[in-house]
Amino acid sequence: HQGALPSRLFAFYLAGNEGTSEVSLGGYDPVRAGFGLSWLSIDPRRGSWEVPMHDVRVNGTAQGLCAGRSCRAVLDSGCSSIGLPGGMADELAQRIKFTGDDLQCSDPMAALPTIGFVLDGQNFDLTPQEYVEVSPSDPSTCHLRWSDMAGTGRDDPIILGHPFLLRYYSIYDQDNSRVGLAPVAPKATDGGSGGRASGGG
């Protein structure tokens, strides 16, 4: 059909406050995906972009937070935070020893660990800079960019919203029932792409 997309695939680049977000239809930008693209399987029967999740890591150490749960994660560009079900938010805050004190807020990179979501057997890290929101009006106060979702049980899915999608370029491939994630590569403004891009799949 004339005007039809070559494949049922779209990609989403979420920019921070400074930049412009992008949606690509029918393909994806290989420059955006140029820093290592990982494909994750989805269950097409579920009707959402839901991937298997195995655990959360703190500085590379497994935390066992999925033990006794049916752990799944949904990628959701419409969610401004990371939503964790059934008490997991408080549990993870305790594991990273988050208190919101002056040091953690003024220098989160020095005071707090990296966390990683293990999705379909692969680890996707977020640094404290990415999961802690410091108050613009008072740099000594801050909060975590994840929260408990009201009314959810232990087996409800985790929602990976903006803090995760700001770090990872996401590709949604309906034809092959998979999601691609790549660490966000800054787009070169001088015309050079850094030579690390690869397209296709």
mmCIF file of C-alpha atoms in Angstrom:
data_model
loop_
_atom_site.group_PDB
_atom_site.id
_atom_site.type_symbol
_atom_site.label_atom_id
_atom_site.label_comp_id
_atom_site.label_asym_id
_atom_site.label_seq_id
_atom_site.Cartn_x
_atom_site.Cartn_y
_atom_site.Cartn_z
ATOM 1 C CA HIS A 1 0.000 0.000 0.000
ATOM 2 C CA GLN A 2 1.249 3.466 -0.815
ATOM 3 C CA GLY A 3 2.247 5.302 2.326
ATOM 4 C CA ALA A 4 2.234 2.131 4.437
ATOM 5 C CA LEU A 5 5.025 1.718 6.984
ATOM 6 C CA PRO A 6 7.681 -0.871 6.069
ATOM 7 C CA SER A 7 7.220 -2.610 9.415
ATOM 8 C CA ARG A 8 5.127 -2.322 12.545
ATOM 9 C CA LEU A 9 7.974 -0.762 14.476
ATOM 10 C CA PHE A 10 8.428 2.559 16.203
ATOM 11 C CA ALA A 11 11.131 4.055 18.360
ATOM 12 C CA PHE A 12 11.064 6.629 21.123
ATOM 13 C CA TYR A 13 13.772 9.043 22.201
ATOM 14 C CA LEU A 14 12.871 10.937 25.359
ATOM 15 C CA ALA A 15 14.813 14.165 25.792
ATOM 16 C CA GLY A 16 15.400 15.975 29.058
ATOM 17 C CA ASN A 17 14.274 19.527 29.757
ATOM 18 C CA GLU A 18 16.759 20.966 27.289
ATOM 19 C CA GLY A 19 16.181 18.860 24.178
ATOM 20 C CA THR A 20 13.420 17.689 21.860
ATOM 21 C CA SER A 21 11.944 14.200 22.119
ATOM 22 C CA GLU A 22 11.610 12.144 18.929
ATOM 23 C CA VAL A 23 9.334 9.370 17.666
ATOM 24 C CA SER A 24 10.395 7.314 14.626
ATOM 25 C CA LEU A 25 7.706 5.340 12.786
ATOM 26 C CA GLY A 26 8.495 2.272 10.666
ATOM 27 C CA GLY A 27 12.142 2.179 11.727
ATOM 28 C CA TYR A 28 14.621 3.561 14.219
ATOM 29 C CA ASP A 29 17.569 5.955 14.260
ATOM 30 C CA PRO A 30 20.813 3.911 14.197
ATOM 31 C CA VAL A 31 22.762 6.849 15.617
ATOM 32 C CA ARG A 32 20.521 6.913 18.670
ATOM 33 C CA ALA A 33 21.022 3.151 19.058
ATOM 34 C CA GLY A 34 24.740 3.338 18.364
ATOM 35 C CA PHE A 35 25.987 2.544 21.861
ATOM 36 C CA GLY A 36 24.843 -1.089 22.013
ATOM 37 C CA LEU A 37 21.324 -2.314 21.275
ATOM 38 C CA SER A 38 19.783 -5.150 23.317
ATOM 39 C CA TRP A 39 16.603 -6.956 22.229
ATOM 40 C CA LEU A 40 14.138 -8.209 24.854
ATOM 41 C CA SER A 41 11.232 -10.562 24.233
ATOM 42 C CA ILE A 42 7.655 -9.557 24.968
ATOM 43 C CA ASP A 43 4.526 -11.676 25.276
ATOM 44 C CA PRO A 44 2.305 -10.528 22.374
ATOM 45 C CA ARG A 45 -0.797 -11.875 24.149
ATOM 46 C CA ARG A 46 -0.512 -9.322 26.931
ATOM 47 C CA GLY A 47 -1.165 -6.285 24.747
ATOM 48 C CA SER A 48 1.437 -4.065 26.417
ATOM 49 C CA TRP A 49 5.173 -3.539 26.088
ATOM 50 C CA GLU A 50 5.900 -5.847 28.971
ATOM 51 C CA VAL A 51 9.226 -7.640 29.404
ATOM 52 C CA PRO A 52 10.288 -10.337 31.896
ATOM 53 C CA MET A 53 12.123 -8.929 34.902
ATOM 54 C CA HIS A 54 14.384 -11.029 37.113
ATOM 55 C CA ASP A 55 15.720 -8.734 39.816
ATOM 56 C CA VAL A 56 17.058 -5.334 40.811
ATOM 57 C CA ARG A 57 20.797 -4.942 41.418
ATOM 58 C CA VAL A 58 22.527 -2.451 43.690
ATOM 59 C CA ASN A 59 26.100 -1.734 42.571
ATOM 60 C CA GLY A 60 25.945 -4.973 40.601
ATOM 61 C CA THR A 61 24.757 -7.148 43.504
ATOM 62 C CA ALA A 62 21.449 -9.014 43.093
ATOM 63 C CA GLN A 63 18.867 -8.028 45.722
ATOM 64 C CA GLY A 64 16.340 -10.844 45.359
ATOM 65 C CA LEU A 65 13.484 -8.341 45.094
ATOM 66 C CA CYS A 66 11.648 -10.564 42.598
ATOM 67 C CA ALA A 67 11.660 -13.596 44.904
ATOM 68 C CA GLY A 68 8.082 -14.788 45.414
ATOM 69 C CA ARG A 69 6.762 -12.308 42.859
ATOM 70 C CA SER A 70 5.657 -12.575 39.256
ATOM 71 C CA CYS A 71 8.137 -9.900 38.141
ATOM 72 C CA ARG A 72 7.392 -8.085 34.883
ATOM 73 C CA ALA A 73 8.217 -4.578 33.692
ATOM 74 C CA VAL A 74 6.193 -2.363 31.361
ATOM 75 C CA LEU A 75 7.887 0.410 29.369
ATOM 76 C CA ASP A 76 5.613 3.443 29.599
ATOM 77 C CA SER A 77 6.563 6.776 28.033
ATOM 78 C CA GLY A 78 3.476 8.365 29.597
ATOM 79 C CA CYS A 79 4.628 7.763 33.183
ATOM 80 C CA SER A 80 6.816 10.468 34.762
ATOM 81 C CA SER A 81 8.400 8.167 37.348
ATOM 82 C CA ILE A 82 9.161 4.506 38.007
ATOM 83 C CA GLY A 83 6.200 2.747 39.601
ATOM 84 C CA LEU A 84 6.941 -0.187 41.884
ATOM 85 C CA PRO A 85 4.226 -2.539 43.160
ATOM 86 C CA GLY A 86 3.412 -4.029 46.533
ATOM 87 C CA GLY A 87 6.001 -2.471 48.875
ATOM 88 C CA MET A 88 8.974 -2.798 46.507
ATOM 89 C CA ALA A 89 9.634 0.984 46.483
ATOM 90 C CA ASP A 90 10.312 1.159 50.228
ATOM 91 C CA GLU A 91 12.296 -2.058 50.100
ATOM 92 C CA LEU A 92 14.574 -0.724 47.365
ATOM 93 C CA ALA A 93 14.994 2.620 49.177
ATOM 94 C CA GLN A 94 16.170 0.684 52.244
ATOM 95 C CA ARG A 95 18.603 -1.403 50.171
ATOM 96 C CA ILE A 96 20.319 1.740 48.847
ATOM 97 C CA LYS A 97 20.143 3.316 52.353
ATOM 98 C CA PHE A 98 18.296 6.385 51.061
ATOM 99 C CA THR A 99 17.534 8.913 53.797
ATOM 100 C CA GLY A 100 17.351 12.140 51.782
ATOM 101 C CA ASP A 101 20.067 13.753 53.907
ATOM 102 C CA ASP A 102 22.126 16.758 52.784
ATOM 103 C CA LEU A 103 24.976 14.703 51.340
ATOM 104 C CA GLN A 104 22.704 12.393 49.317
ATOM 105 C CA CYS A 105 20.870 15.406 47.890
ATOM 106 C CA SER A 106 23.858 17.671 47.236
ATOM 107 C CA ASP A 107 26.071 14.940 45.749
ATOM 108 C CA PRO A 108 23.981 11.834 44.958
ATOM 109 C CA MET A 109 26.655 10.380 42.646
ATOM 110 C CA ALA A 110 29.115 10.202 45.544
ATOM 111 C CA ALA A 111 26.667 9.174 48.251
ATOM 112 C CA LEU A 112 24.407 6.593 46.560
ATOM 113 C CA PRO A 113 24.880 3.399 44.509
ATOM 114 C CA THR A 114 23.989 2.566 40.925
ATOM 115 C CA ILE A 115 20.871 0.419 40.573
ATOM 116 C CA GLY A 116 20.199 -2.007 37.734
ATOM 117 C CA PHE A 117 16.980 -3.555 36.435
ATOM 118 C CA VAL A 118 17.577 -7.088 35.151
ATOM 119 C CA LEU A 119 15.218 -7.412 32.183
ATOM 120 C CA ASP A 120 15.040 -10.624 30.148
ATOM 121 C CA GLY A 121 18.440 -11.642 31.548
ATOM 122 C CA GLN A 122 20.196 -8.336 30.779
ATOM 123 C CA ASN A 123 21.132 -5.567 33.194
ATOM 124 C CA PHE A 124 20.111 -1.936 32.634
ATOM 125 C CA ASP A 125 21.714 0.509 35.064
ATOM 126 C CA LEU A 126 20.516 3.843 36.387
ATOM 127 C CA THR A 127 22.918 6.136 38.220
ATOM 128 C CA PRO A 128 21.910 8.237 41.259
ATOM 129 C CA GLN A 129 21.891 11.256 38.952
ATOM 130 C CA GLU A 130 19.111 9.521 37.004
ATOM 131 C CA TYR A 131 16.977 8.186 39.858
ATOM 132 C CA VAL A 132 17.278 11.047 42.388
ATOM 133 C CA GLU A 133 15.427 14.310 41.785
ATOM 134 C CA VAL A 134 16.982 17.271 43.572
ATOM 135 C CA SER A 135 14.731 20.227 44.338
ATOM 136 C CA PRO A 136 15.670 23.155 42.045
ATOM 137 C CA SER A 137 14.710 25.643 44.759
ATOM 138 C CA ASP A 138 16.501 23.839 47.631
ATOM 139 C CA PRO A 139 19.459 21.630 46.634
ATOM 140 C CA SER A 140 19.553 20.128 50.141
ATOM 141 C CA THR A 141 16.213 18.353 49.578
ATOM 142 C CA CYS A 142 15.593 15.523 47.127
ATOM 143 C CA HIS A 143 13.420 12.490 46.498
ATOM 144 C CA LEU A 144 13.655 9.199 44.646
ATOM 145 C CA ARG A 145 12.158 9.035 41.177
ATOM 146 C CA TRP A 146 10.328 5.833 42.006
ATOM 147 C CA SER A 147 7.284 5.301 44.172
ATOM 148 C CA ASP A 148 4.819 2.690 45.338
ATOM 149 C CA MET A 149 1.793 2.375 43.090
ATOM 150 C CA ALA A 150 -1.352 2.593 45.181
ATOM 151 C CA GLY A 151 -3.617 -0.426 45.113
ATOM 152 C CA THR A 152 -1.079 -2.795 43.539
ATOM 153 C CA GLY A 153 -0.144 -6.253 44.737
ATOM 154 C CA ARG A 154 3.141 -8.127 44.697
ATOM 155 C CA ASP A 155 2.467 -9.605 41.257
ATOM 156 C CA ASP A 156 1.559 -6.387 39.446
ATOM 157 C CA PRO A 157 4.092 -5.182 36.861
ATOM 158 C CA ILE A 158 6.729 -2.549 37.450
ATOM 159 C CA ILE A 159 6.275 0.599 35.351
ATOM 160 C CA LEU A 160 9.493 1.926 33.821
ATOM 161 C CA GLY A 161 8.669 5.524 32.969
ATOM 162 C CA HIS A 162 10.688 8.667 32.279
ATOM 163 C CA PRO A 163 13.745 8.106 34.539
ATOM 164 C CA PHE A 164 14.426 4.838 32.690
ATOM 165 C CA LEU A 165 13.506 6.063 29.196
ATOM 166 C CA LEU A 166 15.662 9.178 29.535
ATOM 167 C CA ARG A 167 18.632 6.814 29.852
ATOM 168 C CA TYR A 168 17.597 4.216 27.234
ATOM 169 C CA TYR A 169 16.463 4.745 23.655
ATOM 170 C CA SER A 170 13.553 2.323 23.160
ATOM 171 C CA ILE A 171 12.443 0.492 20.004
ATOM 172 C CA TYR A 172 9.079 -1.276 19.844
ATOM 173 C CA ASP A 173 8.962 -4.066 17.254
ATOM 174 C CA GLN A 174 5.450 -5.444 16.990
ATOM 175 C CA ASP A 175 6.201 -7.767 14.055
ATOM 176 C CA ASN A 176 8.876 -9.643 16.014
ATOM 177 C CA SER A 177 7.349 -9.319 19.515
ATOM 178 C CA ARG A 178 10.383 -7.626 20.980
ATOM 179 C CA VAL A 179 11.624 -4.377 22.494
ATOM 180 C CA GLY A 180 15.057 -2.894 21.844
ATOM 181 C CA LEU A 181 16.916 -0.809 24.427
ATOM 182 C CA ALA A 182 20.124 1.146 23.864
ATOM 183 C CA PRO A 183 21.915 3.600 26.167
ATOM 184 C CA VAL A 184 21.099 7.055 24.878
ATOM 185 C CA ALA A 185 23.846 8.377 22.628
ATOM 186 C CA PRO A 186 24.051 12.149 22.419
ATOM 187 C CA LYS A 187 23.398 13.223 18.839
ATOM 188 C CA ALA A 188 26.434 14.852 17.273
ATOM 189 C CA THR A 189 25.767 18.472 16.327
ATOM 190 C CA ASP A 190 28.845 18.758 14.094
ATOM 191 C CA GLY A 191 27.678 16.115 11.620
ATOM 192 C CA GLY A 192 29.884 13.316 12.975
ATOM 193 C CA SER A 193 28.131 10.276 14.414
ATOM 194 C CA GLY A 194 31.120 8.806 16.212
ATOM 195 C CA GLY A 195 31.198 5.835 13.862
ATOM 196 C CA ARG A 196 29.551 3.432 16.310
ATOM 197 C CA ALA A 197 26.105 3.265 14.771
ATOM 198 C CA SER A 198 24.557 0.165 13.304
ATOM 199 C CA GLY A 199 21.070 -0.104 11.897
ATOM 200 C CA GLY A 200 18.658 -2.900 11.145
ATOM 201 C CA GLY A 201 18.045 -5.798 13.466
#
